[in-house]
């Protein structure tokens, strides 16, 4: 049977993905590649461009774009006395007192919010990359151990076949050994299928075929890992920026209690009739809309509600981040203890399996006991490999909960 070799941080199974070869690089490089492919990146960049456009518009002199009106009037279809009138009017919407400053502050807050949202989206994507990478690594490690176990059972079956041929063991032992080998191959096939799925998911996320090498994948915990979470946490910055933006929008609503007044500047030419010289005049006018409760109360209520919701969401986000960090720290301590225990169990059962292997070779041990010992050692090795990957995932999750990028 064709056996595939799987390494902890190296190549995929031969023929696993029909994709161009690419270097795994670093975890930070994988996050960069995933960001270039992410739909969320396009949305975040688009939101930032929109916020920049609003910020630029906040510096204009007019509350709204100016408008021009051109009209012409005559009596051709009535008295037909040659009366004509032509006019050109330019309307310039003006800022209300304090409105321009409030609009500028709201625009700056909106730009800060879009930048914080983009940073938070990238941080969340980094979490997806970490999860995918460590799941991929765990399945690689498990498949490698299953391949080793299948090889051991194949060697045992070959030894039993030789001893059956020599008359040292009954044929029932050969049948049992071959059945165990087939079962191990089936388990390996299932593990390879899961590994293929994880590899495709990793490629879809990052565009890479391979994982980073083990040293690059295993992130180092910083010295200040037990320090309190600061306000520079991406999720906290996003929530704080959204709260500030909502507050500035409320200020803008309070300073926009009516539609903007309009300054009208125009030119008019009147001709009283045939043979009468035309007269030119300049028009200067102001239009003052009234702000009523029917208009203002709904706007202020919506702005006040949005501000309250944003502040409440910010508080809940702080609590959620603190709880996530506490859970991640406890999970890391548990993973460290479980990894040490799994490694020791694998060592003990491996030593026991070696001793029983020599006893079986000397004819002092029955095959069923040898098979049970080999299965126990193989399961322990797979568990230790899986737990090692879970330890790396626990470290990555703690760094993620602290708002750290790879």
mmCIF file of C-alpha atoms in Angstrom:
data_model
loop_
_atom_site.group_PDB
_atom_site.id
_atom_site.type_symbol
_atom_site.label_atom_id
_atom_site.label_comp_id
_atom_site.label_asym_id
_atom_site.label_seq_id
_atom_site.Cartn_x
_atom_site.Cartn_y
_atom_site.Cartn_z
ATOM 1 C CA UNK A 1 0.000 0.000 0.000
ATOM 2 C CA UNK A 2 1.277 3.446 -0.933
ATOM 3 C CA UNK A 3 2.221 5.324 2.259
ATOM 4 C CA UNK A 4 2.535 9.084 2.431
ATOM 5 C CA UNK A 5 5.026 10.780 4.716
ATOM 6 C CA UNK A 6 3.764 13.772 6.658
ATOM 7 C CA UNK A 7 5.970 16.175 8.571
ATOM 8 C CA UNK A 8 5.056 18.511 11.441
ATOM 9 C CA UNK A 9 5.814 21.810 9.745
ATOM 10 C CA UNK A 10 6.848 20.744 6.281
ATOM 11 C CA UNK A 11 5.223 19.671 3.065
ATOM 12 C CA UNK A 12 1.697 18.439 2.614
ATOM 13 C CA UNK A 13 1.076 14.839 1.683
ATOM 14 C CA UNK A 14 2.342 14.105 -1.797
ATOM 15 C CA UNK A 15 -0.324 15.124 -4.245
ATOM 16 C CA UNK A 16 -2.432 16.757 -1.539
ATOM 17 C CA UNK A 17 -3.080 19.981 -3.440
ATOM 18 C CA UNK A 18 -2.625 20.522 -7.155
ATOM 19 C CA UNK A 19 -1.448 24.102 -6.599
ATOM 20 C CA UNK A 20 1.709 26.057 -7.408
ATOM 21 C CA UNK A 21 4.395 25.610 -4.788
ATOM 22 C CA UNK A 22 4.693 28.530 -2.393
ATOM 23 C CA UNK A 23 6.790 29.079 0.651
ATOM 24 C CA UNK A 24 4.950 29.067 3.954
ATOM 25 C CA UNK A 25 6.837 32.169 5.088
ATOM 26 C CA UNK A 26 5.791 33.550 8.451
ATOM 27 C CA UNK A 27 2.486 33.797 10.248
ATOM 28 C CA UNK A 28 2.541 37.577 9.786
ATOM 29 C CA UNK A 29 3.073 37.036 6.062
ATOM 30 C CA UNK A 30 0.098 34.666 6.018
ATOM 31 C CA UNK A 31 -2.047 37.348 7.677
ATOM 32 C CA UNK A 32 -0.913 39.891 5.078
ATOM 33 C CA UNK A 33 -1.775 37.475 2.280
ATOM 34 C CA UNK A 34 -5.163 36.690 3.823
ATOM 35 C CA UNK A 35 -5.894 40.406 4.163
ATOM 36 C CA UNK A 36 -5.228 40.924 0.469
ATOM 37 C CA UNK A 37 -7.759 38.189 -0.313
ATOM 38 C CA UNK A 38 -10.403 39.088 2.275
ATOM 39 C CA UNK A 39 -13.753 40.612 1.364
ATOM 40 C CA UNK A 40 -13.704 42.428 4.707
ATOM 41 C CA UNK A 41 -10.549 44.243 3.600
ATOM 42 C CA UNK A 42 -12.293 45.662 0.547
ATOM 43 C CA UNK A 43 -15.233 46.796 2.668
ATOM 44 C CA UNK A 44 -12.969 48.367 5.302
ATOM 45 C CA UNK A 45 -10.876 50.187 2.703
ATOM 46 C CA UNK A 46 -14.043 51.442 1.012
ATOM 47 C CA UNK A 47 -15.408 52.746 4.310
ATOM 48 C CA UNK A 48 -12.147 54.546 4.979
ATOM 49 C CA UNK A 49 -12.208 56.206 1.561
ATOM 50 C CA UNK A 50 -15.772 57.345 2.185
ATOM 51 C CA UNK A 51 -14.754 58.777 5.568
ATOM 52 C CA UNK A 52 -11.824 60.590 3.964
ATOM 53 C CA UNK A 53 -14.174 62.096 1.395
ATOM 54 C CA UNK A 54 -16.501 63.314 4.166
ATOM 55 C CA UNK A 55 -13.529 64.787 6.029
ATOM 56 C CA UNK A 56 -12.458 66.662 2.919
ATOM 57 C CA UNK A 57 -15.956 68.036 2.413
ATOM 58 C CA UNK A 58 -15.981 69.347 5.991
ATOM 59 C CA UNK A 59 -13.484 72.024 4.989
ATOM 60 C CA UNK A 60 -15.675 73.637 2.345
ATOM 61 C CA UNK A 61 -17.169 77.087 2.849
ATOM 62 C CA UNK A 62 -20.734 76.074 1.990
ATOM 63 C CA UNK A 63 -23.020 73.809 3.983
ATOM 64 C CA UNK A 64 -24.231 72.139 0.784
ATOM 65 C CA UNK A 65 -23.204 72.346 -2.880
ATOM 66 C CA UNK A 66 -24.219 75.648 -4.534
ATOM 67 C CA UNK A 67 -27.028 75.672 -7.092
ATOM 68 C CA UNK A 68 -27.670 77.825 -10.137
ATOM 69 C CA UNK A 69 -31.052 78.695 -11.605
ATOM 70 C CA UNK A 70 -31.574 80.135 -15.117
ATOM 71 C CA UNK A 71 -34.975 81.415 -16.248
ATOM 72 C CA UNK A 72 -36.515 83.416 -19.069
ATOM 73 C CA UNK A 73 -39.997 84.965 -19.346
ATOM 74 C CA UNK A 74 -41.842 86.680 -22.235
ATOM 75 C CA UNK A 75 -45.413 87.556 -23.396
ATOM 76 C CA UNK A 76 -45.224 85.915 -26.800
ATOM 77 C CA UNK A 77 -48.265 83.708 -26.139
ATOM 78 C CA UNK A 78 -50.347 86.464 -24.483
ATOM 79 C CA UNK A 79 -50.191 90.171 -25.365
ATOM 80 C CA UNK A 80 -47.103 89.823 -27.600
ATOM 81 C CA UNK A 81 -45.881 93.313 -26.674
ATOM 82 C CA UNK A 82 -42.247 92.270 -26.682
ATOM 83 C CA UNK A 83 -41.876 92.059 -22.928
ATOM 84 C CA UNK A 84 -39.005 89.831 -21.874
ATOM 85 C CA UNK A 85 -37.191 88.976 -18.695
ATOM 86 C CA UNK A 86 -34.063 86.832 -18.205
ATOM 87 C CA UNK A 87 -32.411 85.954 -14.899
ATOM 88 C CA UNK A 88 -29.508 83.926 -13.519
ATOM 89 C CA UNK A 89 -29.477 83.129 -9.779
ATOM 90 C CA UNK A 90 -26.756 81.447 -7.732
ATOM 91 C CA UNK A 91 -27.836 79.938 -4.382
ATOM 92 C CA UNK A 92 -25.155 79.415 -1.724
ATOM 93 C CA UNK A 93 -26.212 77.337 1.349
ATOM 94 C CA UNK A 94 -24.553 78.763 4.480
ATOM 95 C CA UNK A 95 -23.415 77.105 7.684
ATOM 96 C CA UNK A 96 -25.446 77.661 10.806
ATOM 97 C CA UNK A 97 -23.530 79.034 13.817
ATOM 98 C CA UNK A 98 -21.354 76.223 15.199
ATOM 99 C CA UNK A 99 -22.442 73.799 12.481
ATOM 100 C CA UNK A 100 -19.242 73.907 10.460
ATOM 101 C CA UNK A 101 -17.098 73.163 13.505
ATOM 102 C CA UNK A 102 -19.416 70.321 14.546
ATOM 103 C CA UNK A 103 -19.378 68.930 11.028
ATOM 104 C CA UNK A 104 -15.581 68.999 10.975
ATOM 105 C CA UNK A 105 -15.329 67.230 14.338
ATOM 106 C CA UNK A 106 -17.858 64.609 13.204
ATOM 107 C CA UNK A 107 -15.858 64.029 10.021
ATOM 108 C CA UNK A 108 -12.604 63.586 11.948
ATOM 109 C CA UNK A 109 -14.320 61.165 14.343
ATOM 110 C CA UNK A 110 -15.781 59.241 11.414
ATOM 111 C CA UNK A 111 -12.351 58.938 9.829
ATOM 112 C CA UNK A 112 -10.893 57.681 13.118
ATOM 113 C CA UNK A 113 -13.737 55.180 13.376
ATOM 114 C CA UNK A 114 -13.103 53.829 9.887
ATOM 115 C CA UNK A 115 -9.393 53.435 10.616
ATOM 116 C CA UNK A 116 -10.133 51.650 13.903
ATOM 117 C CA UNK A 117 -12.676 49.402 12.175
ATOM 118 C CA UNK A 118 -10.103 48.490 9.512
ATOM 119 C CA UNK A 119 -7.528 47.657 12.176
ATOM 120 C CA UNK A 120 -10.073 45.554 14.088
ATOM 121 C CA UNK A 121 -11.089 43.698 10.919
ATOM 122 C CA UNK A 122 -7.455 42.826 10.263
ATOM 123 C CA UNK A 123 -7.070 41.657 13.883
ATOM 124 C CA UNK A 124 -10.110 39.387 13.585
ATOM 125 C CA UNK A 125 -8.718 37.985 10.346
ATOM 126 C CA UNK A 126 -5.445 37.280 12.169
ATOM 127 C CA UNK A 127 -7.471 35.183 14.609
ATOM 128 C CA UNK A 128 -8.905 33.170 11.719
ATOM 129 C CA UNK A 129 -5.423 32.621 10.323
ATOM 130 C CA UNK A 130 -4.124 31.462 13.702
ATOM 131 C CA UNK A 131 -7.009 29.038 14.161
ATOM 132 C CA UNK A 132 -6.643 27.636 10.650
ATOM 133 C CA UNK A 133 -2.855 27.291 10.938
ATOM 134 C CA UNK A 134 -2.939 25.395 14.220
ATOM 135 C CA UNK A 135 -5.768 23.130 13.115
ATOM 136 C CA UNK A 136 -3.732 22.349 10.014
ATOM 137 C CA UNK A 137 -0.627 21.719 12.140
ATOM 138 C CA UNK A 138 -2.547 19.501 14.564
ATOM 139 C CA UNK A 139 -3.924 17.345 11.752
ATOM 140 C CA UNK A 140 -0.461 17.086 10.232
ATOM 141 C CA UNK A 141 0.951 15.889 13.533
ATOM 142 C CA UNK A 142 -1.861 13.386 14.082
ATOM 143 C CA UNK A 143 -1.557 12.032 10.543
ATOM 144 C CA UNK A 144 2.197 11.636 10.969
ATOM 145 C CA UNK A 145 1.676 9.598 14.129
ATOM 146 C CA UNK A 146 -1.002 7.481 12.440
ATOM 147 C CA UNK A 147 1.335 6.834 9.517
ATOM 148 C CA UNK A 148 4.035 5.742 11.962
ATOM 149 C CA UNK A 149 1.562 3.461 13.760
ATOM 150 C CA UNK A 150 0.476 1.906 10.454
ATOM 151 C CA UNK A 151 4.127 1.280 9.562
ATOM 152 C CA UNK A 152 4.717 -0.391 12.921
ATOM 153 C CA UNK A 153 1.723 -2.678 12.408
ATOM 154 C CA UNK A 154 2.943 -3.500 8.909
ATOM 155 C CA UNK A 155 6.325 -4.537 10.291
ATOM 156 C CA UNK A 156 4.600 -6.557 13.012
ATOM 157 C CA UNK A 157 2.380 -8.300 10.452
ATOM 158 C CA UNK A 158 5.449 -9.156 8.367
ATOM 159 C CA UNK A 159 7.171 -10.602 11.451
ATOM 160 C CA UNK A 160 4.074 -12.619 12.353
ATOM 161 C CA UNK A 161 3.828 -13.899 8.761
ATOM 162 C CA UNK A 162 7.417 -15.097 8.942
ATOM 163 C CA UNK A 163 6.856 -16.821 12.297
ATOM 164 C CA UNK A 164 3.621 -18.418 11.097
ATOM 165 C CA UNK A 165 5.484 -19.794 8.093
ATOM 166 C CA UNK A 166 8.106 -21.158 10.498
ATOM 167 C CA UNK A 167 5.396 -22.797 12.607
ATOM 168 C CA UNK A 168 6.062 -20.646 15.659
ATOM 169 C CA UNK A 169 2.648 -18.897 15.702
ATOM 170 C CA UNK A 170 -0.843 -19.957 14.652
ATOM 171 C CA UNK A 171 -2.479 -18.524 11.537
ATOM 172 C CA UNK A 172 -5.053 -16.763 13.723
ATOM 173 C CA UNK A 173 -2.294 -14.415 14.909
ATOM 174 C CA UNK A 174 -1.491 -13.505 11.320
ATOM 175 C CA UNK A 175 -5.143 -12.759 10.607
ATOM 176 C CA UNK A 176 -5.347 -10.576 13.714
ATOM 177 C CA UNK A 177 -2.164 -8.676 12.816
ATOM 178 C CA UNK A 178 -3.343 -8.087 9.240
ATOM 179 C CA UNK A 179 -6.750 -6.905 10.469
ATOM 180 C CA UNK A 180 -5.110 -4.405 12.832
ATOM 181 C CA UNK A 181 -2.917 -3.137 10.000
ATOM 182 C CA UNK A 182 -5.936 -2.591 7.757
ATOM 183 C CA UNK A 183 -7.748 -0.775 10.549
ATOM 184 C CA UNK A 184 -4.714 1.486 11.016
ATOM 185 C CA UNK A 185 -4.619 2.215 7.279
ATOM 186 C CA UNK A 186 -8.296 3.123 7.356
ATOM 187 C CA UNK A 187 -7.737 5.517 10.256
ATOM 188 C CA UNK A 188 -4.822 7.020 8.380
ATOM 189 C CA UNK A 189 -7.021 7.517 5.317
ATOM 190 C CA UNK A 190 -9.602 9.392 7.401
ATOM 191 C CA UNK A 191 -6.862 11.538 8.908
ATOM 192 C CA UNK A 192 -5.480 12.312 5.445
ATOM 193 C CA UNK A 193 -8.946 13.387 4.285
ATOM 194 C CA UNK A 194 -9.262 15.775 7.225
ATOM 195 C CA UNK A 195 -5.769 17.038 6.484
ATOM 196 C CA UNK A 196 -6.705 17.652 2.867
ATOM 197 C CA UNK A 197 -9.739 19.644 3.967
ATOM 198 C CA UNK A 198 -7.630 21.717 6.365
ATOM 199 C CA UNK A 199 -5.071 22.311 3.626
ATOM 200 C CA UNK A 200 -7.716 23.554 1.224
ATOM 201 C CA UNK A 201 -9.168 25.838 3.894
ATOM 202 C CA UNK A 202 -5.696 27.221 4.614
ATOM 203 C CA UNK A 203 -5.136 27.852 0.916
ATOM 204 C CA UNK A 204 -8.522 29.529 0.499
ATOM 205 C CA UNK A 205 -7.764 31.787 3.451
ATOM 206 C CA UNK A 206 -4.163 32.735 2.686
ATOM 207 C CA UNK A 207 -3.359 31.535 -0.826
ATOM 208 C CA UNK A 208 -0.434 29.532 0.607
ATOM 209 C CA UNK A 209 0.031 25.832 0.060
ATOM 210 C CA UNK A 210 2.173 25.215 3.119
ATOM 211 C CA UNK A 211 2.282 26.265 6.716
ATOM 212 C CA UNK A 212 5.087 28.411 8.103
ATOM 213 C CA UNK A 213 7.911 26.380 9.550
ATOM 214 C CA UNK A 214 7.422 25.313 13.174
ATOM 215 C CA UNK A 215 9.636 28.071 14.699
ATOM 216 C CA UNK A 216 7.751 30.767 12.769
ATOM 217 C CA UNK A 217 4.376 29.263 13.583
ATOM 218 C CA UNK A 218 4.987 28.993 17.322
ATOM 219 C CA UNK A 219 4.648 32.589 18.532
ATOM 220 C CA UNK A 220 6.668 33.673 21.554
ATOM 221 C CA UNK A 221 4.756 35.084 24.482
ATOM 222 C CA UNK A 222 5.966 38.581 25.420
ATOM 223 C CA UNK A 223 7.279 39.402 28.877
ATOM 224 C CA UNK A 224 4.243 41.574 29.690
ATOM 225 C CA UNK A 225 1.783 38.796 28.976
ATOM 226 C CA UNK A 226 0.151 39.206 32.414
ATOM 227 C CA UNK A 227 -0.276 42.965 32.081
ATOM 228 C CA UNK A 228 -3.739 44.496 31.857
ATOM 229 C CA UNK A 229 -5.239 45.036 28.430
ATOM 230 C CA UNK A 230 -4.637 48.585 27.224
ATOM 231 C CA UNK A 231 -6.863 50.889 25.231
ATOM 232 C CA UNK A 232 -4.824 50.098 22.109
ATOM 233 C CA UNK A 233 -6.608 46.745 21.840
ATOM 234 C CA UNK A 234 -8.163 46.708 18.333
ATOM 235 C CA UNK A 235 -11.643 45.786 19.567
ATOM 236 C CA UNK A 236 -11.540 48.449 22.287
ATOM 237 C CA UNK A 237 -10.252 51.082 19.890
ATOM 238 C CA UNK A 238 -13.018 50.229 17.450
ATOM 239 C CA UNK A 239 -15.711 50.483 20.143
ATOM 240 C CA UNK A 240 -14.267 53.727 21.553
ATOM 241 C CA UNK A 241 -14.021 55.272 18.088
ATOM 242 C CA UNK A 242 -17.623 54.296 17.316
ATOM 243 C CA UNK A 243 -18.747 55.858 20.598
ATOM 244 C CA UNK A 244 -16.835 59.070 19.874
ATOM 245 C CA UNK A 245 -18.215 59.232 16.343
ATOM 246 C CA UNK A 246 -21.785 58.817 17.626
ATOM 247 C CA UNK A 247 -21.225 61.609 20.170
ATOM 248 C CA UNK A 248 -19.944 63.937 17.459
ATOM 249 C CA UNK A 249 -22.937 63.100 15.283
ATOM 250 C CA UNK A 250 -25.188 64.067 18.198
ATOM 251 C CA UNK A 251 -23.387 67.413 18.472
ATOM 252 C CA UNK A 252 -23.849 67.920 14.745
ATOM 253 C CA UNK A 253 -27.570 67.185 15.041
ATOM 254 C CA UNK A 254 -27.874 69.715 17.869
ATOM 255 C CA UNK A 255 -26.167 72.336 15.697
ATOM 256 C CA UNK A 256 -28.327 71.542 12.674
ATOM 257 C CA UNK A 257 -31.781 72.412 13.971
ATOM 258 C CA UNK A 258 -32.925 73.602 10.542
ATOM 259 C CA UNK A 259 -31.996 73.334 6.912
ATOM 260 C CA UNK A 260 -29.102 75.655 5.987
ATOM 261 C CA UNK A 261 -29.976 79.256 5.094
ATOM 262 C CA UNK A 262 -29.324 80.235 1.508
ATOM 263 C CA UNK A 263 -27.676 83.351 0.126
ATOM 264 C CA UNK A 264 -28.922 84.116 -3.382
ATOM 265 C CA UNK A 265 -26.952 86.301 -5.778
ATOM 266 C CA UNK A 266 -28.412 86.893 -9.238
ATOM 267 C CA UNK A 267 -28.516 89.018 -12.381
ATOM 268 C CA UNK A 268 -31.720 90.051 -14.139
ATOM 269 C CA UNK A 269 -32.446 91.824 -17.464
ATOM 270 C CA UNK A 270 -35.903 93.307 -18.094
ATOM 271 C CA UNK A 271 -37.225 94.591 -21.437
ATOM 272 C CA UNK A 272 -40.583 96.411 -21.062
ATOM 273 C CA UNK A 273 -41.632 96.040 -24.712
ATOM 274 C CA UNK A 274 -40.656 96.586 -28.292
ATOM 275 C CA UNK A 275 -38.459 99.623 -28.690
ATOM 276 C CA UNK A 276 -37.967 100.029 -24.926
ATOM 277 C CA UNK A 277 -34.349 99.810 -23.754
ATOM 278 C CA UNK A 278 -33.553 96.847 -21.457
ATOM 279 C CA UNK A 279 -32.657 97.294 -17.796
ATOM 280 C CA UNK A 280 -30.141 95.230 -15.852
ATOM 281 C CA UNK A 281 -30.328 94.593 -12.128
ATOM 282 C CA UNK A 282 -28.578 92.587 -9.439
ATOM 283 C CA UNK A 283 -30.570 90.374 -7.077
ATOM 284 C CA UNK A 284 -29.409 89.694 -3.540
ATOM 285 C CA UNK A 285 -31.568 87.622 -1.194
ATOM 286 C CA UNK A 286 -31.500 85.351 1.832
ATOM 287 C CA UNK A 287 -33.691 82.319 2.438
ATOM 288 C CA UNK A 288 -34.123 81.324 6.103
ATOM 289 C CA UNK A 289 -35.752 77.921 6.729
ATOM 290 C CA UNK A 290 -37.443 77.485 10.093
ATOM 291 C CA UNK A 291 -36.432 74.595 12.334
ATOM 292 C CA UNK A 292 -39.494 72.899 13.807
ATOM 293 C CA UNK A 293 -39.934 70.142 16.344
ATOM 294 C CA UNK A 294 -41.434 67.944 13.636
ATOM 295 C CA UNK A 295 -38.070 68.005 11.919
ATOM 296 C CA UNK A 296 -35.648 68.214 14.828
ATOM 297 C CA UNK A 297 -37.029 65.819 17.439
ATOM 298 C CA UNK A 298 -36.709 62.641 15.333
ATOM 299 C CA UNK A 299 -33.173 63.585 14.251
ATOM 300 C CA UNK A 300 -32.046 64.345 17.803
ATOM 301 C CA UNK A 301 -33.744 61.225 19.179
ATOM 302 C CA UNK A 302 -32.015 58.980 16.643
ATOM 303 C CA UNK A 303 -28.630 60.607 17.278
ATOM 304 C CA UNK A 304 -29.049 60.351 21.062
ATOM 305 C CA UNK A 305 -30.085 56.696 20.790
ATOM 306 C CA UNK A 306 -27.108 55.891 18.569
ATOM 307 C CA UNK A 307 -24.796 57.536 21.103
ATOM 308 C CA UNK A 308 -26.274 55.593 24.006
ATOM 309 C CA UNK A 309 -26.064 52.324 22.079
ATOM 310 C CA UNK A 310 -22.437 52.989 21.118
ATOM 311 C CA UNK A 311 -21.435 53.755 24.703
ATOM 312 C CA UNK A 312 -23.200 50.654 26.000
ATOM 313 C CA UNK A 313 -21.570 48.537 23.313
ATOM 314 C CA UNK A 314 -18.178 49.962 24.276
ATOM 315 C CA UNK A 315 -18.712 48.983 27.911
ATOM 316 C CA UNK A 316 -19.840 45.477 26.982
ATOM 317 C CA UNK A 317 -16.839 45.167 24.659
ATOM 318 C CA UNK A 318 -14.478 46.011 27.497
ATOM 319 C CA UNK A 319 -16.087 43.358 29.675
ATOM 320 C CA UNK A 320 -15.952 40.825 26.853
ATOM 321 C CA UNK A 321 -12.269 41.487 26.177
ATOM 322 C CA UNK A 322 -11.399 41.178 29.871
ATOM 323 C CA UNK A 323 -13.320 37.905 30.141
ATOM 324 C CA UNK A 324 -11.706 36.566 26.968
ATOM 325 C CA UNK A 325 -8.216 37.315 28.275
ATOM 326 C CA UNK A 326 -8.961 35.616 31.619
ATOM 327 C CA UNK A 327 -10.293 32.514 29.867
ATOM 328 C CA UNK A 328 -7.325 32.411 27.461
ATOM 329 C CA UNK A 329 -4.845 32.605 30.343
ATOM 330 C CA UNK A 330 -6.551 29.743 32.181
ATOM 331 C CA UNK A 331 -6.713 27.719 28.964
ATOM 332 C CA UNK A 332 -2.980 28.215 28.418
ATOM 333 C CA UNK A 333 -2.133 26.997 31.916
ATOM 334 C CA UNK A 334 -4.336 23.944 31.420
ATOM 335 C CA UNK A 335 -2.821 23.249 27.990
ATOM 336 C CA UNK A 336 0.697 23.411 29.447
ATOM 337 C CA UNK A 337 -0.213 20.880 32.137
ATOM 338 C CA UNK A 338 -1.998 18.602 29.670
ATOM 339 C CA UNK A 339 0.901 18.748 27.213
ATOM 340 C CA UNK A 340 3.389 17.758 29.907
ATOM 341 C CA UNK A 341 1.123 14.897 31.022
ATOM 342 C CA UNK A 342 0.536 13.700 27.442
ATOM 343 C CA UNK A 343 4.261 13.769 26.671
ATOM 344 C CA UNK A 344 5.045 11.763 29.819
ATOM 345 C CA UNK A 345 2.272 9.273 29.052
ATOM 346 C CA UNK A 346 3.613 8.806 25.528
ATOM 347 C CA UNK A 347 7.106 8.232 26.920
ATOM 348 C CA UNK A 348 5.915 5.655 29.444
ATOM 349 C CA UNK A 349 3.717 3.735 27.027
ATOM 350 C CA UNK A 350 6.431 3.894 24.389
ATOM 351 C CA UNK A 351 8.924 2.364 26.801
ATOM 352 C CA UNK A 352 6.387 -0.293 27.787
ATOM 353 C CA UNK A 353 5.704 -1.094 24.143
ATOM 354 C CA UNK A 354 9.435 -1.512 23.491
ATOM 355 C CA UNK A 355 9.782 -3.929 26.405
ATOM 356 C CA UNK A 356 6.781 -5.963 25.287
ATOM 357 C CA UNK A 357 8.130 -5.976 21.733
ATOM 358 C CA UNK A 358 11.256 -7.736 22.935
ATOM 359 C CA UNK A 359 9.152 -10.134 24.982
ATOM 360 C CA UNK A 360 7.017 -10.966 21.937
ATOM 361 C CA UNK A 361 10.109 -11.479 19.795
ATOM 362 C CA UNK A 362 11.404 -13.928 22.426
ATOM 363 C CA UNK A 363 8.116 -15.823 22.417
ATOM 364 C CA UNK A 364 7.246 -14.785 25.959
ATOM 365 C CA UNK A 365 4.173 -12.704 25.077
ATOM 366 C CA UNK A 366 0.989 -13.445 23.167
ATOM 367 C CA UNK A 367 0.114 -11.378 20.117
ATOM 368 C CA UNK A 368 -3.098 -9.829 21.526
ATOM 369 C CA UNK A 369 -1.166 -8.289 24.413
ATOM 370 C CA UNK A 370 1.453 -6.998 21.990
ATOM 371 C CA UNK A 371 -1.243 -5.444 19.797
ATOM 372 C CA UNK A 372 -2.879 -3.761 22.789
ATOM 373 C CA UNK A 373 0.452 -2.320 23.918
ATOM 374 C CA UNK A 374 1.238 -1.067 20.421
ATOM 375 C CA UNK A 375 -2.221 0.524 20.086
ATOM 376 C CA UNK A 376 -1.884 2.212 23.475
ATOM 377 C CA UNK A 377 1.534 3.611 22.577
ATOM 378 C CA UNK A 378 0.286 4.825 19.182
ATOM 379 C CA UNK A 379 -2.737 6.513 20.722
ATOM 380 C CA UNK A 380 -0.516 8.170 23.319
ATOM 381 C CA UNK A 381 1.861 9.455 20.648
ATOM 382 C CA UNK A 382 -1.040 10.860 18.613
ATOM 383 C CA UNK A 383 -2.493 12.452 21.739
ATOM 384 C CA UNK A 384 0.866 14.020 22.624
ATOM 385 C CA UNK A 385 1.265 15.411 19.107
ATOM 386 C CA UNK A 386 -2.276 16.764 19.151
ATOM 387 C CA UNK A 387 -1.767 18.287 22.588
ATOM 388 C CA UNK A 388 1.452 19.961 21.451
ATOM 389 C CA UNK A 389 -0.502 21.654 18.677
ATOM 390 C CA UNK A 390 -3.265 22.585 21.125
ATOM 391 C CA UNK A 391 -0.625 24.210 23.318
ATOM 392 C CA UNK A 392 0.500 26.340 20.385
ATOM 393 C CA UNK A 393 -3.138 27.199 19.678
ATOM 394 C CA UNK A 394 -3.681 28.185 23.321
ATOM 395 C CA UNK A 395 -0.714 30.561 23.126
ATOM 396 C CA UNK A 396 -2.023 32.001 19.864
ATOM 397 C CA UNK A 397 -5.482 32.480 21.377
ATOM 398 C CA UNK A 398 -4.030 34.306 24.363
ATOM 399 C CA UNK A 399 -2.100 36.640 22.073
ATOM 400 C CA UNK A 400 -5.255 37.127 20.019
ATOM 401 C CA UNK A 401 -7.328 37.951 23.106
ATOM 402 C CA UNK A 402 -4.700 40.519 24.113
ATOM 403 C CA UNK A 403 -5.057 42.216 20.736
ATOM 404 C CA UNK A 404 -1.582 41.239 19.506
ATOM 405 C CA UNK A 405 -0.848 40.718 15.836
ATOM 406 C CA UNK A 406 1.454 37.920 14.635
#
